Coordinates of C-alpha atoms and ligand atoms in Angstrom, one line a residue:
L12 CA -306.1 176.5 -88.0
S13 CA -303.0 174.3 -88.7
R14 CA -299.9 174.8 -85.9
S15 CA -298.1 176.9 -87.9
T16 CA -301.1 179.5 -88.6
Y17 CA -301.6 181.1 -85.5
L18 CA -299.4 183.1 -83.1
P19 CA -300.5 185.7 -81.4
V20 CA -300.1 189.5 -82.2
L21 CA -298.2 189.9 -78.8
A22 CA -298.0 194.6 -77.8
S23 CA -294.9 195.4 -78.5
S24 CA -295.0 197.7 -76.2
G25 CA -296.6 198.6 -72.2
G26 CA -294.9 197.7 -68.4
S27 CA -296.1 194.6 -68.9
T28 CA -294.6 191.0 -68.2
K29 CA -294.0 188.5 -70.7
T30 CA -297.1 186.5 -69.3
R31 CA -299.3 189.7 -70.0
R32 CA -299.4 190.2 -72.0
L33 CA -299.6 186.8 -74.0
H34 CA -302.0 186.6 -72.2
D35 CA -304.4 189.6 -73.3
A36 CA -302.9 189.2 -76.3
V37 CA -304.6 185.2 -76.8
V38 CA -308.3 187.1 -75.0
D39 CA -308.1 189.7 -77.9
D40 CA -307.1 188.0 -81.1
I41 CA -309.9 185.6 -79.5
R42 CA -312.0 189.0 -78.7
R43 CA -311.3 190.5 -82.6
G44 CA -312.0 187.1 -84.4
R45 CA -309.0 185.9 -84.9
L46 CA -309.2 183.1 -82.8
R47 CA -312.6 181.8 -83.0
S48 CA -314.8 179.1 -81.1
G49 CA -314.2 175.6 -81.7
E50 CA -310.6 176.5 -82.9
R51 CA -307.2 174.6 -81.3
L52 CA -303.9 176.2 -80.2
P53 CA -301.0 175.3 -81.2
G54 CA -299.0 173.2 -78.8
S55 CA -296.7 174.5 -75.9
R56 CA -293.7 173.8 -77.2
T57 CA -294.1 174.9 -81.1
L58 CA -295.8 178.0 -79.6
A59 CA -292.3 179.1 -77.1
Q60 CA -290.3 178.2 -79.8
R61 CA -292.3 180.6 -82.6
L62 CA -293.1 183.8 -79.7
G63 CA -289.1 183.0 -78.1
L64 CA -290.3 182.6 -74.8
A65 CA -290.1 180.3 -72.1
R66 CA -292.0 177.0 -72.5
T67 CA -293.0 177.7 -68.3
T68 CA -294.1 181.3 -69.8
V69 CA -296.6 179.3 -72.4
V70 CA -298.0 176.8 -70.0
D71 CA -298.4 179.0 -67.4
V72 CA -300.2 181.6 -69.5
V73 CA -302.7 178.7 -71.3
D74 CA -303.7 177.2 -67.8
E75 CA -304.7 181.0 -67.3
L76 CA -307.2 181.3 -69.4
V77 CA -308.3 178.4 -69.3
A78 CA -309.0 178.9 -65.7
E79 CA -310.9 182.1 -67.0
G80 CA -313.1 179.8 -69.3
W81 CA -311.2 181.4 -72.2
L82 CA -309.7 177.6 -73.4
T83 CA -310.7 173.9 -72.6
S84 CA -308.5 171.6 -72.3
V85 CA -309.1 168.1 -73.9
A86 CA -307.2 165.8 -72.3
G87 CA -305.3 164.0 -74.5
A88 CA -305.9 166.3 -78.0
G89 CA -304.8 169.7 -77.2
V90 CA -306.4 172.9 -76.1
Y91 CA -309.1 175.0 -78.0
V92 CA -310.7 177.9 -77.2
C93 CA -313.8 177.4 -75.9
R94 CA -316.7 176.7 -77.5
D95 CA -319.7 178.8 -74.9
L96 CA -318.4 181.8 -75.4
P97 CA -320.3 184.4 -73.4
E98 CA -320.2 186.7 -76.4
P99 CA -319.3 185.2 -79.3
P100 CA -316.7 187.6 -81.8
P101 CA -318.1 189.5 -84.7
L102 CA -316.8 187.3 -87.5
S103 CA -314.9 190.0 -89.1
T104 CA -311.7 193.0 -87.8
V105 CA -312.8 194.5 -91.0
P106 CA -314.7 197.7 -90.2
P107 CA -318.2 197.0 -92.1
R108 CA -319.1 200.7 -92.6
P109 CA -316.6 202.9 -94.9
G110 CA -314.4 206.2 -93.3
V111 CA -313.9 207.1 -97.2
D112 CA -315.9 208.3 -99.8
V113 CA -317.2 205.0 -102.1
E114 CA -318.4 205.8 -105.4
P115 CA -321.1 202.6 -105.7
V116 CA -321.4 201.4 -108.4
V117 CA -325.8 200.5 -109.5
L118 CA -325.7 197.4 -112.9
R119 CA -328.5 196.8 -114.1
R120 CA -329.5 193.4 -111.9
R121 CA -328.7 190.3 -112.9
V122 CA -329.9 186.7 -111.3
D123 CA -327.5 185.1 -110.5
P124 CA -326.7 181.5 -112.3
A125 CA -325.0 180.0 -109.2
D126 CA -328.2 180.6 -107.0
D127 CA -330.9 179.4 -109.0
A128 CA -328.2 175.7 -108.8
A129 CA -328.3 176.2 -105.0
H130 CA -332.5 175.9 -105.3
D131 CA -333.2 173.1 -108.3
I132 CA -333.6 176.0 -110.0
L133 CA -334.1 174.4 -114.3
P134 CA -332.1 177.3 -116.3
M135 CA -334.1 178.5 -119.0
G136 CA -332.9 182.3 -118.6
G137 CA -331.1 182.5 -121.2
G138 CA -327.7 181.3 -123.7
I139 CA -325.6 179.7 -120.8
P140 CA -324.6 176.3 -122.9
D141 CA -324.5 172.9 -121.6
L142 CA -321.6 173.0 -120.0
R143 CA -321.6 169.0 -119.4
Q144 CA -321.5 168.7 -122.7
L145 CA -317.3 169.9 -122.5
P146 CA -314.7 167.9 -123.7
T147 CA -313.3 168.5 -120.3
T148 CA -310.5 166.0 -120.9
T149 CA -309.2 167.4 -124.3
L150 CA -309.6 170.8 -121.9
A151 CA -307.5 169.5 -119.6
R152 CA -304.6 167.6 -121.3
A153 CA -304.4 171.6 -123.5
L154 CA -304.0 173.3 -120.6
R155 CA -300.8 170.6 -119.9
T156 CA -299.4 170.9 -123.2
A157 CA -299.4 174.3 -122.4
L158 CA -297.9 174.5 -119.5
Q159 CA -295.8 172.3 -120.3
R160 CA -294.2 172.9 -123.7
Q161 CA -292.6 177.2 -122.1
P162 CA -293.6 176.7 -118.7
H163 CA -291.5 179.7 -117.6
Q164 CA -291.8 181.5 -120.6
L165 CA -295.6 180.8 -120.1
L166 CA -295.7 182.3 -116.8
G167 CA -294.0 185.5 -116.7
Y168 CA -295.5 189.1 -118.1
G169 CA -296.9 188.7 -121.6
D170 CA -298.0 190.3 -124.2
P171 CA -300.6 192.6 -123.1
K172 CA -302.6 191.8 -127.1
G173 CA -303.1 188.3 -125.4
E174 CA -300.7 185.2 -126.7
Q175 CA -299.5 185.3 -130.6
V176 CA -300.8 182.2 -131.1
L177 CA -304.0 183.1 -130.2
R178 CA -304.6 185.8 -132.3
Q179 CA -303.6 183.8 -135.0
A180 CA -305.7 181.1 -134.5
L181 CA -308.3 183.1 -134.0
A182 CA -307.6 185.1 -136.8
R183 CA -307.8 182.0 -138.6
M184 CA -311.0 181.4 -138.2
L185 CA -312.6 184.4 -138.3
R186 CA -311.3 184.4 -142.5
Q187 CA -312.2 180.9 -142.6
R188 CA -315.7 181.2 -141.1
R189 CA -316.8 184.5 -140.6
G190 CA -315.2 186.1 -144.4
V191 CA -313.7 187.7 -142.1
A192 CA -310.4 188.7 -144.1
A193 CA -308.8 189.0 -140.4
T194 CA -304.8 189.4 -140.0
V195 CA -302.8 188.7 -136.0
D196 CA -302.1 192.3 -136.3
D197 CA -306.5 192.5 -136.4
V198 CA -307.2 190.8 -133.0
V199 CA -307.1 192.3 -129.8
V200 CA -308.0 189.0 -127.0
T201 CA -309.9 190.3 -123.8
R202 CA -311.7 188.4 -120.8
G203 CA -314.5 187.3 -121.9
A204 CA -317.2 190.1 -124.6
Q205 CA -317.4 192.2 -121.8
Q206 CA -313.9 193.4 -120.6
A207 CA -313.7 194.2 -124.6
L208 CA -316.9 195.9 -124.5
Y209 CA -316.1 197.7 -121.5
L210 CA -312.2 198.7 -122.6
L211 CA -314.4 200.5 -126.2
G212 CA -316.4 202.1 -123.7
Q213 CA -313.5 203.9 -122.9
V214 CA -312.2 204.1 -125.6
L215 CA -314.1 205.2 -127.9
L216 CA -317.1 207.6 -125.6
R217 CA -316.2 210.2 -124.0
P218 CA -318.4 211.1 -120.3
G219 CA -322.0 212.4 -121.6
D220 CA -321.3 211.2 -125.0
R221 CA -324.5 209.4 -126.9
V222 CA -324.2 205.8 -127.4
G223 CA -327.3 204.3 -129.4
V224 CA -328.2 200.7 -127.6
E225 CA -330.4 198.7 -129.3
C226 CA -334.3 198.1 -127.6
L227 CA -334.7 195.2 -126.5
G228 CA -331.1 194.4 -125.6
Y229 CA -327.7 193.6 -123.9
P230 CA -327.4 194.6 -121.0
P231 CA -324.1 194.2 -119.5
A232 CA -322.8 195.7 -122.6
W233 CA -324.7 198.9 -121.7
D234 CA -323.6 198.6 -117.7
A235 CA -320.2 198.7 -120.0
F236 CA -321.0 202.2 -122.2
N237 CA -322.7 203.6 -118.7
T238 CA -319.9 202.8 -116.4
A239 CA -317.6 205.5 -119.3
G240 CA -320.1 208.3 -118.5
A241 CA -322.1 207.6 -121.8
E242 CA -325.6 208.4 -122.3
L243 CA -327.9 205.7 -123.5
V244 CA -330.5 205.9 -126.4
P245 CA -332.7 203.0 -127.0
L246 CA -333.3 202.5 -130.7
P247 CA -336.0 200.0 -131.9
V248 CA -335.7 196.7 -133.5
D249 CA -337.9 194.9 -135.3
D250 CA -338.3 191.7 -137.6
D251 CA -335.2 193.1 -140.1
G252 CA -333.0 193.5 -137.2
L253 CA -332.2 197.4 -135.9
V254 CA -334.0 200.1 -137.5
V255 CA -331.6 201.6 -138.6
D256 CA -333.5 204.2 -139.8
A257 CA -335.1 205.5 -136.6
L258 CA -330.6 206.7 -136.0
D259 CA -331.3 209.4 -138.4
D260 CA -334.5 210.6 -136.0
V261 CA -332.6 210.8 -132.7
T262 CA -329.2 212.0 -134.7
D263 CA -331.7 215.3 -136.1
G264 CA -333.3 218.4 -134.9
G265 CA -329.5 219.7 -133.0
R266 CA -329.5 216.9 -129.9
R267 CA -326.1 215.9 -130.0
P268 CA -324.6 213.2 -132.2
L269 CA -324.2 210.0 -131.2
R270 CA -321.0 208.9 -131.0
A271 CA -321.7 204.7 -132.0
V272 CA -324.3 202.8 -131.9
Y273 CA -323.6 199.1 -129.7
T274 CA -325.1 196.2 -132.2
T275 CA -326.7 192.1 -132.4
P276 CA -327.2 191.9 -136.0
H277 CA -326.1 187.9 -136.8
H278 CA -328.6 186.9 -133.8
Q279 CA -330.0 190.4 -132.2
F280 CA -330.8 189.9 -128.6
P281 CA -332.8 188.3 -127.6
T282 CA -335.2 188.8 -130.5
L283 CA -332.5 186.7 -132.1
V284 CA -333.4 187.7 -136.2
T285 CA -331.0 189.1 -138.4
L286 CA -330.4 192.2 -139.9
S287 CA -331.5 192.9 -142.9
A288 CA -328.7 193.2 -146.1
A289 CA -330.4 196.1 -146.8
R290 CA -330.3 198.2 -143.5
R291 CA -326.5 196.7 -142.8
L292 CA -325.6 198.6 -146.3
R293 CA -327.7 202.4 -144.4
L294 CA -325.8 201.8 -141.3
L295 CA -322.5 201.0 -142.4
A296 CA -323.0 204.3 -145.3
W297 CA -324.1 206.0 -142.1
A298 CA -321.5 205.4 -140.1
R299 CA -319.5 206.2 -142.1
R300 CA -321.8 209.3 -143.5
H301 CA -321.5 210.3 -140.0
R302 CA -318.1 208.9 -138.3
V303 CA -320.3 207.1 -136.0
A304 CA -318.2 203.8 -134.3
I305 CA -320.6 200.6 -134.7
I306 CA -319.7 198.1 -131.7
E307 CA -320.7 194.7 -133.5
D308 CA -320.9 192.0 -131.1
D309 CA -321.1 189.1 -132.3
Y310 CA -321.2 186.9 -129.8
D311 CA -322.9 183.4 -130.9
H312 CA -322.0 183.6 -134.5
E313 CA -321.5 179.2 -135.1
L314 CA -324.1 178.6 -133.0
H315 CA -327.0 178.9 -136.3
F316 CA -329.0 175.9 -137.2
E317 CA -330.6 177.0 -140.6
G318 CA -328.4 177.4 -144.0
Q319 CA -324.6 179.6 -143.7
P320 CA -324.6 182.4 -140.0
T321 CA -324.6 185.7 -141.8
R322 CA -321.1 187.9 -142.8
P323 CA -320.3 189.9 -139.9
L324 CA -321.1 193.8 -140.7
L325 CA -317.2 193.9 -140.2
A326 CA -316.3 192.2 -143.4
S327 CA -317.9 194.6 -145.4
D328 CA -316.4 197.4 -143.2
D329 CA -314.1 199.2 -145.7
A330 CA -314.2 202.7 -144.2
G331 CA -312.7 201.6 -140.2
V332 CA -316.6 202.4 -139.0
V333 CA -317.0 199.2 -137.4
V334 CA -314.7 197.4 -134.4
Y335 CA -315.4 193.8 -134.3
V336 CA -316.3 191.3 -130.6
G337 CA -317.1 188.2 -130.4
S338 CA -316.8 186.3 -127.3
M339 CA -315.4 181.9 -126.5
S340 CA -318.2 181.9 -123.8
K341 CA -320.7 180.5 -126.5
A342 CA -318.9 178.5 -128.1
F343 CA -317.0 177.1 -125.5
A344 CA -316.7 177.9 -121.7
P345 CA -317.8 181.3 -120.1
A346 CA -315.8 180.0 -117.6
L347 CA -312.3 180.8 -119.6
R348 CA -313.3 184.7 -120.5
Q349 CA -312.0 184.6 -124.1
G350 CA -313.0 187.2 -126.4
F351 CA -311.4 189.9 -128.6
V352 CA -311.7 192.3 -130.5
V353 CA -311.3 193.2 -134.3
G354 CA -311.1 196.8 -135.2
P355 CA -308.9 199.5 -136.9
R356 CA -305.7 199.6 -135.9
A357 CA -306.1 202.5 -133.3
V358 CA -308.4 201.0 -131.9
L359 CA -307.0 198.4 -130.9
D360 CA -303.9 199.7 -129.5
A361 CA -305.9 202.0 -126.7
V362 CA -307.4 198.8 -126.2
A363 CA -304.7 197.4 -124.9
Q364 CA -302.6 200.0 -123.5
L365 CA -305.6 200.3 -121.0
R366 CA -305.5 197.1 -120.6
Q367 CA -302.5 197.4 -119.5
V368 CA -304.3 199.4 -117.3
V369 CA -307.0 197.2 -115.5
D370 CA -305.3 194.2 -115.9
R371 CA -302.2 193.3 -117.7
Q372 CA -302.9 191.1 -119.3
G373 CA -304.2 187.8 -119.9
D374 CA -304.6 184.4 -118.9
R375 CA -301.8 182.9 -121.1
V376 CA -302.3 179.1 -120.1
G377 CA -305.1 179.6 -121.0
E378 CA -304.7 181.7 -124.7
R379 CA -302.6 179.1 -125.0
A380 CA -304.6 176.0 -124.4
M381 CA -308.4 177.9 -126.5
A382 CA -305.0 178.0 -129.6
E383 CA -304.0 174.2 -128.8
L384 CA -307.8 174.3 -129.0
L385 CA -308.9 176.1 -132.7
D386 CA -305.8 174.9 -134.1
E387 CA -306.5 170.7 -133.8
G388 CA -310.4 171.3 -134.9
D389 CA -311.6 170.9 -131.1
V390 CA -313.5 173.3 -130.5
H391 CA -315.1 173.2 -134.6
R392 CA -315.8 169.3 -133.0
H393 CA -317.1 170.8 -129.6
L394 CA -319.8 173.3 -132.5
R395 CA -321.3 170.5 -134.7
K396 CA -322.2 168.0 -131.1
M397 CA -324.2 170.8 -130.4
T398 CA -325.2 172.5 -132.5
Q399 CA -327.0 169.9 -133.9
L400 CA -327.9 168.5 -129.9
F401 CA -329.2 173.1 -129.8
R402 CA -330.9 172.1 -132.6
H403 CA -332.3 169.6 -131.9
R404 CA -334.0 170.4 -128.4
R405 CA -334.4 173.0 -130.1
H406 CA -337.6 171.3 -132.2
L407 CA -338.3 169.3 -128.8
L408 CA -339.2 173.1 -126.7
L409 CA -341.2 174.3 -129.3
E410 CA -342.6 171.3 -130.0
L411 CA -343.4 171.3 -125.7
L412 CA -344.2 174.6 -126.0
Q413 CA -346.5 174.4 -128.4
Q414 CA -348.4 170.8 -126.7
E415 CA -348.4 173.1 -123.4
L416 CA -348.9 176.0 -123.3
A417 CA -350.6 177.4 -127.0
D418 CA -353.2 179.1 -125.7
D419 CA -350.5 181.6 -123.0
V420 CA -347.6 181.9 -126.1
E421 CA -346.6 182.5 -129.8
V422 CA -342.8 181.2 -130.3
R423 CA -340.6 182.6 -132.7
A424 CA -337.8 180.3 -133.4
A425 CA -334.7 181.6 -135.1
R426 CA -332.2 179.8 -137.2
G427 CA -329.7 180.0 -134.2
G428 CA -329.2 180.9 -131.0
M429 CA -329.8 179.8 -127.2
T430 CA -332.8 180.8 -126.8
V431 CA -336.9 181.0 -127.9
W432 CA -338.5 184.1 -127.4
A433 CA -341.8 183.6 -126.8
H434 CA -345.1 187.0 -127.2
L435 CA -347.4 185.6 -124.1
H436 CA -351.6 186.7 -124.7
R437 CA -353.4 187.2 -122.6
R438 CA -351.7 188.4 -119.6
P439 CA -353.5 189.5 -116.3
R440 CA -355.2 192.5 -115.5
R441 CA -352.7 194.2 -112.7
R442 CA -349.6 191.0 -113.2
A443 CA -346.2 192.4 -113.7
V444 CA -344.9 189.1 -116.7
Q445 CA -341.7 190.0 -113.7
D446 CA -344.4 188.5 -111.3
L447 CA -344.7 185.6 -114.1
I448 CA -341.0 185.3 -113.8
D449 CA -341.2 184.9 -109.9
I450 CA -343.8 182.1 -110.0
A451 CA -342.3 180.4 -112.1
A452 CA -338.5 180.9 -110.4
A453 CA -340.5 179.6 -107.7
E454 CA -341.6 176.4 -109.6
G455 CA -338.2 175.9 -110.6
V456 CA -338.0 176.9 -113.9
R457 CA -335.6 179.5 -114.9
V458 CA -337.2 182.3 -117.8
T459 CA -336.3 186.2 -118.3
A460 CA -338.6 189.0 -118.6
A461 CA -338.7 191.7 -122.1
S462 CA -338.3 193.8 -118.5
S463 CA -335.3 192.6 -117.7
L464 CA -334.2 193.7 -121.7
H465 CA -335.6 196.7 -121.4
V466 CA -334.2 200.2 -121.3
K467 CA -336.7 201.4 -119.2
G468 CA -337.7 198.9 -117.6
A469 CA -341.0 198.7 -119.9
D470 CA -342.4 195.7 -118.9
L471 CA -343.7 194.2 -122.0
P472 CA -345.2 190.7 -122.4
F473 CA -342.7 188.7 -123.8
L474 CA -340.4 186.1 -122.5
R475 CA -336.5 184.3 -123.4
I476 CA -336.9 180.7 -122.7
G477 CA -333.3 179.1 -123.5
F478 CA -332.8 175.5 -124.7
A479 CA -329.2 175.2 -124.2
A480 CA -328.4 174.4 -121.3
V481 CA -331.2 172.2 -120.0
D482 CA -331.6 168.5 -120.9
D483 CA -334.8 166.4 -123.0
E484 CA -335.7 165.5 -119.4
E485 CA -335.5 168.5 -118.3
I486 CA -336.6 170.6 -120.9
R487 CA -340.0 169.1 -119.8
R488 CA -340.1 169.1 -116.6
G489 CA -339.0 173.1 -117.6
V490 CA -342.4 173.4 -120.1
W491 CA -344.6 171.2 -117.0
R492 CA -343.2 174.2 -114.8
L493 CA -343.5 177.3 -116.8
R494 CA -346.9 176.1 -118.0
Q495 CA -348.1 175.8 -113.8
A496 CA -346.4 179.2 -113.3
V497 CA -348.7 180.4 -116.0
D498 CA -352.1 178.6 -115.0
R499 CA -351.0 180.5 -110.9
W500 CA -350.1 183.8 -112.5
R501 CA -353.2 183.9 -114.7
S502 CA -355.4 182.6 -111.7
A503 CA -355.2 187.0 -110.4
A504 CA -358.5 188.0 -111.8
G505 CA -359.3 189.3 -114.9
S506 CA -357.7 189.3 -118.3
T507 CA -356.6 191.4 -121.9
R508 CA -355.2 190.7 -124.9
Ligands
LIG625 C1 -325.1 189.8 -126.2 C2 -323.6 189.7 -126.1 N1 -322.7 189.7 -125.9 C3 -321.8 188.5 -125.7 C4 -321.9 188.1 -124.3 C5 -320.8 186.8 -124.4 O1 -320.7 187.4 -122.9 P1 -318.8 187.1 -122.4 O2 -317.9 186.4 -123.4 O3 -317.9 188.6 -122.1 O4 -319.1 186.1 -121.3 C6 -323.1 187.9 -124.2 C7 -322.4 186.2 -123.5 O5 -324.3 185.6 -122.7 C8 -324.0 188.5 -125.2 O6 -325.1 187.8 -124.8

């Protein structure tokens, strides 16, 4: 509390004297928590000046409050709120309970990574990049350059579709690296893929619509579709990705047709398998025939270790059914909140219109900076480095899992991504995989259970183990901690295959 911030809230009415009103106002502020124990009051001269009172009035009131035990005066240091007030005031004067009805927002549970960091839990639960590797000096330079170039324009309202230069840079990336013939007009920038998924849920789905989702799959996308009032229809996934033939089962038989299918064809989330060529063609033909939107989430396109990344479905869509979602969270940094949507103009227009309602526009300075990082090749230099590093880390993780846990898990390494997918053998009777996750967290390593990625929470014997956010030493520690956790998990009697 600085000298200039505290002013007693003086009641404006009542016939009491100025002294009484000031006295009561300070007591009330202490009781309500506006002034807290140990906080220093401004000097009597400042208070008197700012309240338009005589200084003697202020001094009289302070003396009285000191005598009553509300304030203490420390010679040469000032006047403070007493530390040992009999009844500590409540922390906040905001009523804890609402006096109005509130629609609850119930989301699928997500682990809070900040919490894990505070407890020294190694982040091996998922696809977080290693933020320690980010070229932060280059990022800082790009942010400064962006701001300095057109400071006055850039700090005003901008295009809800995103900064033109970033849309151009993303369109170029799509043409040169992903085989999609996009132009600036085909791209809308969003705050991360998550905002894109939310907006698409709102513009493509109506309450009660059915949306097909891969199961196992990505719960934050399901939350976005649920928020639009849609019903999730789980679709199976096998070694070739989404089982496209299952679409006919869920569509036929007099049931309401699907309105959209959400899929991660390149690196299926979370198994990381790639949708086969035959299924791609069938999916596109099916969507065209039934006029169903395909929401294609290509969240980590460049993180591919073997061969060329597969071209997006969008690249083969000539019927305007695919809406493509990208993200810079894995390619660069999640906190920049930069994602994008590519698709038919009418969809992009609707997305941009709705975006104005929830967010008006993106972060113009951040978008300009990302455009520069893309144009100057910094993002791709970083990605090349990360691809090398992650390939090495994946190899190390696989080796250590083989050494330490070969009897317990069988691991499938995909051609890219930031995680491996592990099948758990010999699950102990009456013990859920989630128990293992909790024990592992207690041992100091975070891994993810398949149940948290299943639409109905089914307890399947699979784990998602990440390698991207941890260095060699941490991978060693992580596997060792997982080994301990599995032992403790197994220490329950009996086991089943
Ligand atoms: C399947 C999937 N889609 C999208 C994203 C990226 O989300 P965002 O861009 O909102 O950070 C992720 C990141 O975890 C993901 O796993």
